[in-house]
Structures are given as structure tokens and as C-alpha cells.
Coordinates of C-alpha atoms and ligand atoms in Angstrom, one line a residue:
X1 CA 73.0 132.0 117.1
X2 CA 72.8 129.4 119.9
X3 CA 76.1 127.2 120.7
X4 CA 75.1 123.9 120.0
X5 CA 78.5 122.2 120.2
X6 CA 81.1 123.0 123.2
X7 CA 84.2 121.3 123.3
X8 CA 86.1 121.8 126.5
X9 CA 89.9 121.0 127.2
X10 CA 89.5 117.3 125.3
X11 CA 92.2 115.1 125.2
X12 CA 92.7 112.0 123.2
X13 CA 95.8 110.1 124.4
X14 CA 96.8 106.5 123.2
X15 CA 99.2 104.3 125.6
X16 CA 101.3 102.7 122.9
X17 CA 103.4 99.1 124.1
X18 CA 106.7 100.2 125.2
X19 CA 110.2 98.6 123.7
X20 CA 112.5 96.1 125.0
X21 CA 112.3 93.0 127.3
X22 CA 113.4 94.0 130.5
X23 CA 110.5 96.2 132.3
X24 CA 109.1 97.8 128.8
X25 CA 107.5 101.2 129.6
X26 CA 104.8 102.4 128.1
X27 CA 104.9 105.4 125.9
X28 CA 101.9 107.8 125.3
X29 CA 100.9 109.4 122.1
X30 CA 99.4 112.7 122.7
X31 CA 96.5 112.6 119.7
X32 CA 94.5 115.2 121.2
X33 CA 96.1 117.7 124.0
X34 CA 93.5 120.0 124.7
X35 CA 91.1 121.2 122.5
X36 CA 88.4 123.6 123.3
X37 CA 86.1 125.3 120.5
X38 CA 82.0 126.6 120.3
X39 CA 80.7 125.4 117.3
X40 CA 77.0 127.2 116.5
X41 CA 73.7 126.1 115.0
X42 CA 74.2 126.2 111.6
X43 CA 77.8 127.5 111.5
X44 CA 80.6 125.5 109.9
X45 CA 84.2 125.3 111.7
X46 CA 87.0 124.3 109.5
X47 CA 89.8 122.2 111.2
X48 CA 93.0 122.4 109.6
X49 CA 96.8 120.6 109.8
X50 CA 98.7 118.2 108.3
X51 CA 98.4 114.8 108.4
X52 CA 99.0 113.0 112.0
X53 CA 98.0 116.2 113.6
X54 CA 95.1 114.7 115.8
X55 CA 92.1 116.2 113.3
X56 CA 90.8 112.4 113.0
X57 CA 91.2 111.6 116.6
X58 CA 89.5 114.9 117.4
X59 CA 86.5 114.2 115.6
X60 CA 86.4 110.9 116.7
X61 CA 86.5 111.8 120.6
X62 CA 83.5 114.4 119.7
X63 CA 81.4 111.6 118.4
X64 CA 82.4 109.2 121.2
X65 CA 83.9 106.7 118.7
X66 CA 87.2 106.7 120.7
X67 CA 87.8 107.1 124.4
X68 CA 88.3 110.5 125.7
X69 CA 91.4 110.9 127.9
X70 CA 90.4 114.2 130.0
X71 CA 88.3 117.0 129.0
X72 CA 84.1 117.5 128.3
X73 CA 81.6 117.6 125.0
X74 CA 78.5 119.2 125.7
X75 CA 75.8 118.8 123.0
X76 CA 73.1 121.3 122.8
X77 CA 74.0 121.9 126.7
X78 CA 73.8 118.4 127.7
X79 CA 77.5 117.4 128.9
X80 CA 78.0 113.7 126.9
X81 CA 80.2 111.8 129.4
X82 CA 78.0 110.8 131.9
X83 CA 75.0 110.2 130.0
X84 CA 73.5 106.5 130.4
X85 CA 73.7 103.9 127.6
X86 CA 69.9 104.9 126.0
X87 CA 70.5 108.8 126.3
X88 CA 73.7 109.2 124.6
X89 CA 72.3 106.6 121.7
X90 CA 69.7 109.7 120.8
X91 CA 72.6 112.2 121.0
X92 CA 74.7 110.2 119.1
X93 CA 72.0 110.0 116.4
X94 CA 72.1 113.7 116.3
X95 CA 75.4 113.6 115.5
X96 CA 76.8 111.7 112.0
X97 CA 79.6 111.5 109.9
X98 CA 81.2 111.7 106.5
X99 CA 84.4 110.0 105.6
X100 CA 87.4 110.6 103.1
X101 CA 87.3 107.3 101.2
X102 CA 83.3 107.8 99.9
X103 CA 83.9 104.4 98.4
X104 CA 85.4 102.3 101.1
X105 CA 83.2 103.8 103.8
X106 CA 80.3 102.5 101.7
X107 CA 79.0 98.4 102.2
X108 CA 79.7 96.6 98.8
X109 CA 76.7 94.3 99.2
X110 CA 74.2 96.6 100.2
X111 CA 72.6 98.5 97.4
X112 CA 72.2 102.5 97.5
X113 CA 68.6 102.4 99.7
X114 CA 69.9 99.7 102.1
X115 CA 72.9 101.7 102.9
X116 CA 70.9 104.9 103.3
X117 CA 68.1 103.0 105.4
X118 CA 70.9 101.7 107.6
X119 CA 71.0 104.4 109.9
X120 CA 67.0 104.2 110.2
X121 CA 66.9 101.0 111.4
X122 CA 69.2 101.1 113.8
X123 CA 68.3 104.6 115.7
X124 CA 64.0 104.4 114.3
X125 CA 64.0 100.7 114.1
X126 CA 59.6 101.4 114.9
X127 CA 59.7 103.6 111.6
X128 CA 56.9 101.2 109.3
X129 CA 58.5 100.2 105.6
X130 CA 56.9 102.7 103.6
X131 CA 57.9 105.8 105.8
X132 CA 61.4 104.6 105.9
X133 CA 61.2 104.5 101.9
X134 CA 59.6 107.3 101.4
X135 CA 62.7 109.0 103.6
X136 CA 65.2 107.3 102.2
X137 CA 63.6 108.9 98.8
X138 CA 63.8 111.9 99.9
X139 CA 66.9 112.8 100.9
X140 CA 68.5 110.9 97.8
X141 CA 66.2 113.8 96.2
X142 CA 68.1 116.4 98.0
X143 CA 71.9 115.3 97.8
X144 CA 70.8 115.3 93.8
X145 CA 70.9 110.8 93.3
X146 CA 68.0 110.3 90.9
X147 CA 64.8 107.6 92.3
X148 CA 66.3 105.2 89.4
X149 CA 69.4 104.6 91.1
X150 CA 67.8 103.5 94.4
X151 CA 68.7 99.1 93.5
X152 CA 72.2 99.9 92.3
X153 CA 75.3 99.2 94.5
X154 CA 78.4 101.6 95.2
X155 CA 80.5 100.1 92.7
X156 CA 78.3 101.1 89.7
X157 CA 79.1 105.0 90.5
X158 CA 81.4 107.5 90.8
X159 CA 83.8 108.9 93.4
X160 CA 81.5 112.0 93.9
X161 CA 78.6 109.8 93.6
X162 CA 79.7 107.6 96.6
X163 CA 80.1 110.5 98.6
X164 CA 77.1 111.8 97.7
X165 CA 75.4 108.6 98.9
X166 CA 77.6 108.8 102.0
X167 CA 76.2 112.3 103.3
X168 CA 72.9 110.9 102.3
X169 CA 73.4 108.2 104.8
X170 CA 75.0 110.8 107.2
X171 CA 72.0 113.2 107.0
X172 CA 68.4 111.0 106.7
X173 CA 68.7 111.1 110.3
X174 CA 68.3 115.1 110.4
X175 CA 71.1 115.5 112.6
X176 CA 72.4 118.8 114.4
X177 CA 75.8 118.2 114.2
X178 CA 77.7 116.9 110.8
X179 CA 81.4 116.1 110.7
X180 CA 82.8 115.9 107.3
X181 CA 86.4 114.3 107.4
X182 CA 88.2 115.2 104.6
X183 CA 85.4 114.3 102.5
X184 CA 86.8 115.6 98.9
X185 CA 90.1 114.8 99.6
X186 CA 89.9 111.7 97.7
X187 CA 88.0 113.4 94.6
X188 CA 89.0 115.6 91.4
X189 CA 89.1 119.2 91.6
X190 CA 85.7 120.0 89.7
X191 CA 83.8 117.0 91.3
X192 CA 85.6 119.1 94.9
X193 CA 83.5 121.9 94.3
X194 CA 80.3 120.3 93.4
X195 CA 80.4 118.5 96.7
X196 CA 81.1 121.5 98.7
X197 CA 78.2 123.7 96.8
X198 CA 75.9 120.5 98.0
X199 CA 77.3 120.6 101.5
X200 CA 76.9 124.5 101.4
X201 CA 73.2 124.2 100.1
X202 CA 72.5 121.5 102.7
X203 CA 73.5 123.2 105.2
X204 CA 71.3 126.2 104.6
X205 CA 68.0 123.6 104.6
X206 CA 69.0 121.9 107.3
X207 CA 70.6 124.5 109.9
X208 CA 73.6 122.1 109.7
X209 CA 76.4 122.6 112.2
X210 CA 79.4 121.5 110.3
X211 CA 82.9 120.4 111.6
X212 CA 84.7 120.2 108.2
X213 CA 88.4 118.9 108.3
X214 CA 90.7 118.8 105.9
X215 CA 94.8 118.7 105.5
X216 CA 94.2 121.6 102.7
X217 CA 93.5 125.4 103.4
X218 CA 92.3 126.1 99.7
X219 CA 89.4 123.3 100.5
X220 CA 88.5 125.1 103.5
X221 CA 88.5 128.2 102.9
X222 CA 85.3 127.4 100.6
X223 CA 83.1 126.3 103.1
X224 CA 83.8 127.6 106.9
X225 CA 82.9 130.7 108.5
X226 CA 85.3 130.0 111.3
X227 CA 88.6 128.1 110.7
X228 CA 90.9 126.1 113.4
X229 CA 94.6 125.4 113.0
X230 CA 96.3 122.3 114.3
X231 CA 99.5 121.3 114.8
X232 CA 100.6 117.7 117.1
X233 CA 97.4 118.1 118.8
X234 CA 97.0 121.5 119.9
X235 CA 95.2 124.3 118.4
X236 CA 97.5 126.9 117.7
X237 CA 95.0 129.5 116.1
X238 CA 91.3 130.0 115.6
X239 CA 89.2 132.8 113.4
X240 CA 87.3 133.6 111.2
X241 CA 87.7 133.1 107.7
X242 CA 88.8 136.0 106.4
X243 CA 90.8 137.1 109.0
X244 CA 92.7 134.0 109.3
X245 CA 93.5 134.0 105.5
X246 CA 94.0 137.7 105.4
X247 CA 95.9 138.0 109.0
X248 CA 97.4 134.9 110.2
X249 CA 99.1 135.1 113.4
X250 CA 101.1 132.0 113.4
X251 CA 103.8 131.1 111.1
X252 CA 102.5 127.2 110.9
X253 CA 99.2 129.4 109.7
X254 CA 101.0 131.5 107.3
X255 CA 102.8 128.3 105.9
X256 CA 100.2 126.2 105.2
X257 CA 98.7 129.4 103.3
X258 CA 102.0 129.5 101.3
X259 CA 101.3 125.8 100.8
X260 CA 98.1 126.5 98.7
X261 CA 99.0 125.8 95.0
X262 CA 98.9 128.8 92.6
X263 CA 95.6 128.1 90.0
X264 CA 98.5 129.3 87.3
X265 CA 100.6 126.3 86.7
X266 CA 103.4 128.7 85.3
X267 CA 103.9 130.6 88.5
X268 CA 103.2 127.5 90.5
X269 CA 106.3 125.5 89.2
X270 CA 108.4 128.7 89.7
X271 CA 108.3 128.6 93.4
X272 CA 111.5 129.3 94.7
X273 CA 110.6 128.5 98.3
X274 CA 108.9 125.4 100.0
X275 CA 106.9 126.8 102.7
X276 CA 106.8 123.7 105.5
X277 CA 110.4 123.0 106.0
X278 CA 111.1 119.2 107.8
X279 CA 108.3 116.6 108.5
X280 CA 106.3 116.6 111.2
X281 CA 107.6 115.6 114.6
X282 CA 106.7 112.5 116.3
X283 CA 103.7 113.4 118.6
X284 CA 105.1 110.5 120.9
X285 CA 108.0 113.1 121.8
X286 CA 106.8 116.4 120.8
X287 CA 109.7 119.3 120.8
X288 CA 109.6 121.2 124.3
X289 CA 108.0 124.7 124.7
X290 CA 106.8 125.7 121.4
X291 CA 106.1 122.4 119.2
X292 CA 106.8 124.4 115.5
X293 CA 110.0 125.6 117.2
X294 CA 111.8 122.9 114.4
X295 CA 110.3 123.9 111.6
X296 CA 109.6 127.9 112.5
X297 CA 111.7 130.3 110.4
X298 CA 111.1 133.0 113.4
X299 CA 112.6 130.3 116.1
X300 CA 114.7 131.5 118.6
X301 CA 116.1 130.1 121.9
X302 CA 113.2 131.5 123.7
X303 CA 110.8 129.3 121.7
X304 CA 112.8 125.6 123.4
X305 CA 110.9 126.3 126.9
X306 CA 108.0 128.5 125.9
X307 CA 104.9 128.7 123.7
X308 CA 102.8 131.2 122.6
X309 CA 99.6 131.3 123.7
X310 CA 97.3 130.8 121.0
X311 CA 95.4 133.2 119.2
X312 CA 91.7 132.8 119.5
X313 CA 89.3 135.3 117.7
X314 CA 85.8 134.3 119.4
X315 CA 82.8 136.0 117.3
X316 CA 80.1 137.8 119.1
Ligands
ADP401 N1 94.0 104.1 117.6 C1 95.2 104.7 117.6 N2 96.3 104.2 118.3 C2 97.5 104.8 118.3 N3 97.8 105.9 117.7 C3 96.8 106.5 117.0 C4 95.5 105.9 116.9 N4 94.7 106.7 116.0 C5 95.5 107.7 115.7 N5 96.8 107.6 116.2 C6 97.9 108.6 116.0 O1 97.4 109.8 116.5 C7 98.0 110.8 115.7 C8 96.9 111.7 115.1 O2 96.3 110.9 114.1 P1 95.0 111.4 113.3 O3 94.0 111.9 114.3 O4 94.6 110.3 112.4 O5 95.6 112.7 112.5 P2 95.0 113.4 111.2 O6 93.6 113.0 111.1 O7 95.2 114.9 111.5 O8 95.8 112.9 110.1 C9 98.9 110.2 114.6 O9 100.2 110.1 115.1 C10 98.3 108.7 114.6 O10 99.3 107.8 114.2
SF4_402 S1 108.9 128.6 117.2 FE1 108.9 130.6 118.4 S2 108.5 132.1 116.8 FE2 107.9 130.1 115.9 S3 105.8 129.9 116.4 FE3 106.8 128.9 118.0 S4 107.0 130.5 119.6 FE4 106.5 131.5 117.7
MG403 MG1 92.6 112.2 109.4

């Protein structure tokens, strides 16, 4: 398989007012602090952490919808930074998006074929009227939204409807690269799964690459070949799958693995332990040396002025 993302030492800061009157100085939130992955055609790469761990920010500096502080995105070997104005607008069409909130991230005025032709006029804007129908037809055809539904508005359906009208919208641009940002957080269990099996049977038609985050292992675990931990903005492990799940190296890994609810709502309840002890630090003054050190159950002074260096298993 060919790399058709690479993702080189990227970092995401945000210079935040500083407090006071007198000579205010300004503080900087580390989002993103060096983040380097592969991603492959047609591979999905889970991105894990809790919430305020840069997985947001990441995917945003990928797609160029936030300034990048330092580092480099290559896109099918082209390097994206110092592209002109017109190039990067054909890789940025190669590259689309899914959000959490499928309702929110969808126009209320527009009806279902406006909002999936939207991307088509704005990226193929010489595409004649009947072509761009007969596109927008068809990919409603393949996220499974019936040729009936085509005049109604997002209101008039459900959560995993919007969302499927949402990677509708994402994909009738055939792109190489889709980033799904917690996309079923925000949906029932059972309605979950049934957007995952479409993402899963997309992908296989289109040679998808996938970047799928979410703050939930269990979710996941479901879709990814290759899964990526995060924690204040730094990875702190990469692997595949089924290593990671069967062998993590890192105790924020293993914790968030305790963190997965039993299916047996018996056992569940009778937890006697709470696997992520604290909240998550402020990323505006992360802890020195190893950021978990105040929340680790293996911490030791050692861990106050250094960090591990991350596992990263790198297939073949
Ligand atoms: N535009 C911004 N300005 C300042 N801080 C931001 C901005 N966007 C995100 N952040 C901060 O960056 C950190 C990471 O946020 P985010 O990427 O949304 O995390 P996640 O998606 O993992 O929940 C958080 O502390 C958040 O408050
Ligand atoms: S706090 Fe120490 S033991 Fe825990 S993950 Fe960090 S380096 Fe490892
Ligand atoms: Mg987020």
C-alpha cells in the first residue's frame, strides 16, 4: 500500500491574551506538540484521547482549517505548506470532513440535494445541472438515503440520517483522504454501528483513507487497522489494532481500555475501580517530564523530569 498521508512533527499552538494590566504576557496553549503519523491508501488510523487532547485541532491543521505552528503535511507526496492559492484548493478537495453534531454541521434552509451539491459547486463549479444531479443521486444511493428524500431538509430526519447526509456531502467529491471527527458520538448505540458498517463498506468502494477520532476506544476499535493515543497533545503510543488492545504499552492506554464499559450492565455497575484518576491537566501548563505523571499509578520521581519515549509500531 502507498502512503498517501504524512504528517511530520505538526504543531498547533494558540497564543491565548495574557492576565492583568500591567505588561499582560501572553500565554501559549500547546494544542498540537508534535505529531507525526503515515496514514495509507485505503487504511483507517484511529486517533484516540480524552477530550481537550488536541484530536480536533490535529485534524484541523491536516485539513489546513487552522494555522500550523511548525511541522509539514504531505498529501500524496506533495508537501501542503507552500503550495499556491489554486493548487492547495484541488488538494483540499481531496481531502473532506465529517463532524460530531450530524445535525448542526448541516444548513437548515438548504434541502438534502443542495447541501450535498454544495461541495460541487464550489470545487466543479463547470459541472452542467444534470451531471451534478445525477451525482448527487448517486452517492445518496450509496450512503443508503432513498431518491424520495432528495427535497426534504435536515430537520425532517434522524440523528443517523443527518450524518448519513453529512458523509454524503463529505464524499460526492471522491476524496482520498476522509476525516471522521467523532462522528457517532452524538448517536445511539445501534444507530453507532450502522454508521460504522457504512463507513466500513465505503471505504472498501472507495479506497478511502480514514482518520477516525473519537474520545471512546470501544468506537474505535470497530473501524481502524492502526490506532493512535493522545494525551495534551502528544502521541504517546501508536499500533495496530490488535496489538494495542491486546498489549498496550502505556498506562494512559491501558486506562482508557479499562474505561470501556462492560456490555453486562451487572458487572459494569460493580466496578470497584475508576480507571482515569484526576481530570486532565491544563495544556496551557502541562506537568514537566512525563505529562500522565499526575494521573499514572506507576509514577515515580523519575517520571517529574523525564518521559518515555513513545511506542510506535510502524507496519511493513
Ligand atoms: N481556537 C482555539 N483557540 C484557543 N484554544 C483552542 C482553540 N481550539 C482548541 N483549543 C484548545 O486546544 C485544546 C485541544 O482542543 P481540541 O483539539 O478541541 O481537543 P479534542 O478534540 O481532543 O477534544 C483544548 O484545550 C482547547 O480548549
Ligand atoms: S508517569 Fe512515569 S510510569 Fe507513568 S507513563 Fe509517565 S513515565 Fe511512565
Ligand atoms: Mg474534538
Amino acid at each position: 500500500m502507498t502512503t498517501l498521508l504524512h504528517v511530520d512533527d505538526l504543531k498547533v499552538h494558540f497564543r491565548l491574551p495574557g492576565e492583568g494590566v500591567l505588561r499582560p504576557k501572553a500565554k501559549i496553549l500547546r494544542a498540537v506538540d508534535g505529531i507525526s503519523f503515515n496514514l495509507k491508501a485505503g487504511e483507517t488510523l484511529g486517533i484516540v484521547g480524552e477530550s481537550g487532547c488536541g484530536k480536533s485541532t490535529l485534524a484541523r491543521g491536516i485539513l489546513g482549517l487552522v494555522s500550523i505552528t511548525a511541522g509539514n503535511v504531505w498529501l500524496a507526496g506533495t508537501e501542503l505548506g507552500h503550495l499556491d492559492m489554486r493548487s492547495l484548493r484541488s488538494y483540499r478537495k481531496n481531502m473532506q470532513i465529517v463532524f460530531q453534531d450530524p445535525l448542526a454541521s448541516l444548513d437548515p434552509r438548504m434541502t438534502v440535494s443542495e447541501i450535498i451539491a454544495e461541495p460541487l459547486q464550489v470545487f466543479e463549479p463547470r459541472l452542467g445541472k444534470e451531471a451534478r444531479r445525477k451525482k448527487v443521486q448517486s452517492i445518496m444511493e450509496q450512503v443508503g438515503l432513498l431518491p424520495n428524500q432528495i427535497n426534504r431538509y435536515p430537520h425532517e430526519f434522524s440523528g443517523g440520517q443527518c450524518q448519513r447526509i453529512g458523509i454524503a456531502r463529505a464524499l460526492v467529491l471522491k476524496p482520498s483522504l476522509l476525516v471522521c471527527d467523532e462522528p457517532v458520538s452524538a448517536l445511539d448505540v445501534s444507530i453507532q454501528a450502522q454508521i460504522i458498517n457504512l463507513l466500513l463498506d465505503l471505504q472498501e468502494e472507495m479506497n478511502l483513507s480514514m482518520l477516525f477520532i473519537a474520545h471512546d476506544l470501544s468506537v474505535v476499535k470497530q473501524i481502524s487497522h492502526r490506532v493512535m493515543v493522545m494525551y495534551l497533545g502528544k502521541m504517546v503510543e501508536t499500533a495496530s489494532r490488535d496489538e494495542l488492545y491486546r498489549n498496550p504499552s502505556h498506562p494512559y492506554t491501558r486506562a482508557l481500555i479499562d474505561a470501556i464499559p462492560i456490555p453486562d450492565p451487572v458487572i459494569e455497575r460493580n466496578k470497584h475501580f475508576s480507571p482515569l484518576q484526576g481530570d486532565l491537566p491544563s495544556p496551557l501548563s502541562p506537568p514537566s517530564g512525563c505529562s500522565f505523571r499526575t494521573r499514572c499509578p506507576r509514577a515515580t520521581d523519575v517520571c517529574a523530569t523525564e518521559a518515555p519515549v513513545p511506542r510506535e509500531i510502524i507496519p511493513e
